[in-house]
């Protein structure tokens, strides 16, 4: 029997695991974090209990190779725009990455 599992996701961002592994970090304030981790933190709603996994608003998933293999960058795809891939250079500010992916940085919910 096929079961249904519920998730709170509005969108999904796919991040190439192989590109991330080759860089060994390269993102965040100190440049020591993987892109997926930085995106998850940036997309968390401030002031709310940490929503991770299926409870997050936007899912960030590391996937296998996209066969683009840029040097010094990571390939990303927003599931809502599968024909529009983004090559994110090492050290790119998270706000710039969110903007390029067409995602808004969340604001805290109503009090």
Short mmCIF file of C-alpha atoms in Angstrom, two decimals, residues 6-99:
data_model
loop_
_atom_site.label_atom_id
_atom_site.label_comp_id
_atom_site.label_asym_id
_atom_site.label_seq_id
_atom_site.Cartn_x
_atom_site.Cartn_y
_atom_site.Cartn_z
CA UNK A 6 2.40 15.48 4.49
CA UNK A 7 4.94 18.30 4.19
CA UNK A 8 4.60 22.05 4.75
CA UNK A 9 6.79 22.95 1.76
CA UNK A 10 5.70 25.71 -0.66
CA UNK A 11 8.73 25.14 -2.88
CA UNK A 12 11.88 23.04 -3.14
CA UNK A 13 15.47 24.01 -3.94
CA UNK A 14 17.75 21.27 -5.25
CA UNK A 15 21.47 21.71 -4.55
CA UNK A 16 24.17 19.56 -6.18
CA UNK A 17 25.84 17.47 -3.48
CA UNK A 18 28.91 16.75 -5.62
CA UNK A 19 29.62 20.45 -6.29
CA UNK A 20 29.17 21.23 -2.58
CA UNK A 21 31.49 18.43 -1.56
CA UNK A 22 34.21 19.59 -3.98
CA UNK A 23 34.15 23.08 -2.48
CA UNK A 24 34.13 21.81 1.10
CA UNK A 25 32.19 24.89 2.26
CA UNK A 26 32.60 28.31 0.73
CA UNK A 27 29.40 30.00 1.96
CA UNK A 28 28.17 31.81 5.03
CA UNK A 29 29.79 34.64 7.01
CA UNK A 30 33.06 32.75 7.54
CA UNK A 31 32.95 30.87 4.23
CA UNK A 32 33.02 27.50 5.99
CA UNK A 33 29.47 26.23 5.40
CA UNK A 34 27.89 24.24 2.58
CA UNK A 35 25.37 26.12 0.42
CA UNK A 36 22.43 23.89 1.42
CA UNK A 37 23.01 24.56 5.11
CA UNK A 38 23.26 28.33 4.56
CA UNK A 39 20.05 28.32 2.50
CA UNK A 40 18.15 26.31 5.12
CA UNK A 41 19.15 28.78 7.82
CA UNK A 42 18.30 31.80 5.65
CA UNK A 43 14.87 30.38 4.78
CA UNK A 44 13.92 29.66 8.40
CA UNK A 45 11.23 32.01 9.69
CA UNK A 46 12.69 34.26 12.40
CA UNK A 47 11.09 34.01 15.81
CA UNK A 48 9.47 30.65 15.09
CA UNK A 49 10.45 27.31 16.49
CA UNK A 50 13.02 25.73 14.17
CA UNK A 51 11.05 24.17 11.33
CA UNK A 52 13.25 21.53 9.79
CA UNK A 53 12.65 18.75 7.33
CA UNK A 54 9.02 18.35 6.32
CA UNK A 55 7.95 21.21 8.59
CA UNK A 56 10.10 23.81 6.83
CA UNK A 57 8.42 26.35 4.55
CA UNK A 58 10.84 25.68 1.69
CA UNK A 59 12.69 22.41 1.35
CA UNK A 60 16.42 22.47 0.52
CA UNK A 61 17.57 19.09 -0.73
CA UNK A 62 21.08 18.00 -1.72
CA UNK A 63 20.82 15.76 -4.78
CA UNK A 64 23.17 13.86 -7.05
CA UNK A 65 25.20 15.43 -9.83
CA UNK A 66 23.51 17.64 -12.44
CA UNK A 67 26.43 17.01 -14.85
CA UNK A 68 27.26 20.72 -15.10
CA UNK A 69 30.27 20.65 -12.74
CA UNK A 70 31.25 24.34 -12.54
CA UNK A 71 34.62 25.21 -11.04
CA UNK A 72 34.39 27.07 -7.74
CA UNK A 73 30.57 27.06 -7.73
CA UNK A 74 27.49 24.96 -6.95
CA UNK A 75 24.61 24.15 -9.29
CA UNK A 76 21.10 24.80 -7.93
CA UNK A 77 17.58 24.35 -9.32
CA UNK A 78 14.31 25.61 -7.89
CA UNK A 79 11.65 22.94 -8.42
CA UNK A 80 9.12 25.64 -9.30
CA UNK A 81 11.32 26.67 -12.26
CA UNK A 82 12.94 23.42 -13.50
CA UNK A 83 14.24 25.00 -16.71
CA UNK A 84 16.13 27.77 -14.90
CA UNK A 85 19.30 26.42 -13.30
CA UNK A 86 21.64 28.68 -11.29
CA UNK A 87 25.40 28.39 -10.86
CA UNK A 88 26.20 29.91 -7.46
CA UNK A 89 29.84 31.02 -7.16
CA UNK A 90 31.75 30.32 -3.97
CA UNK A 91 31.31 33.11 -1.42
CA UNK A 92 28.10 34.51 -2.96
CA UNK A 93 26.01 36.39 -0.35
CA UNK A 94 22.91 34.43 0.69
CA UNK A 95 20.61 37.37 -0.14
CA UNK A 96 21.94 37.34 -3.71
CA UNK A 97 21.38 33.58 -3.96
CA UNK A 98 17.80 33.85 -2.69
CA UNK A 99 17.12 36.67 -5.16
#
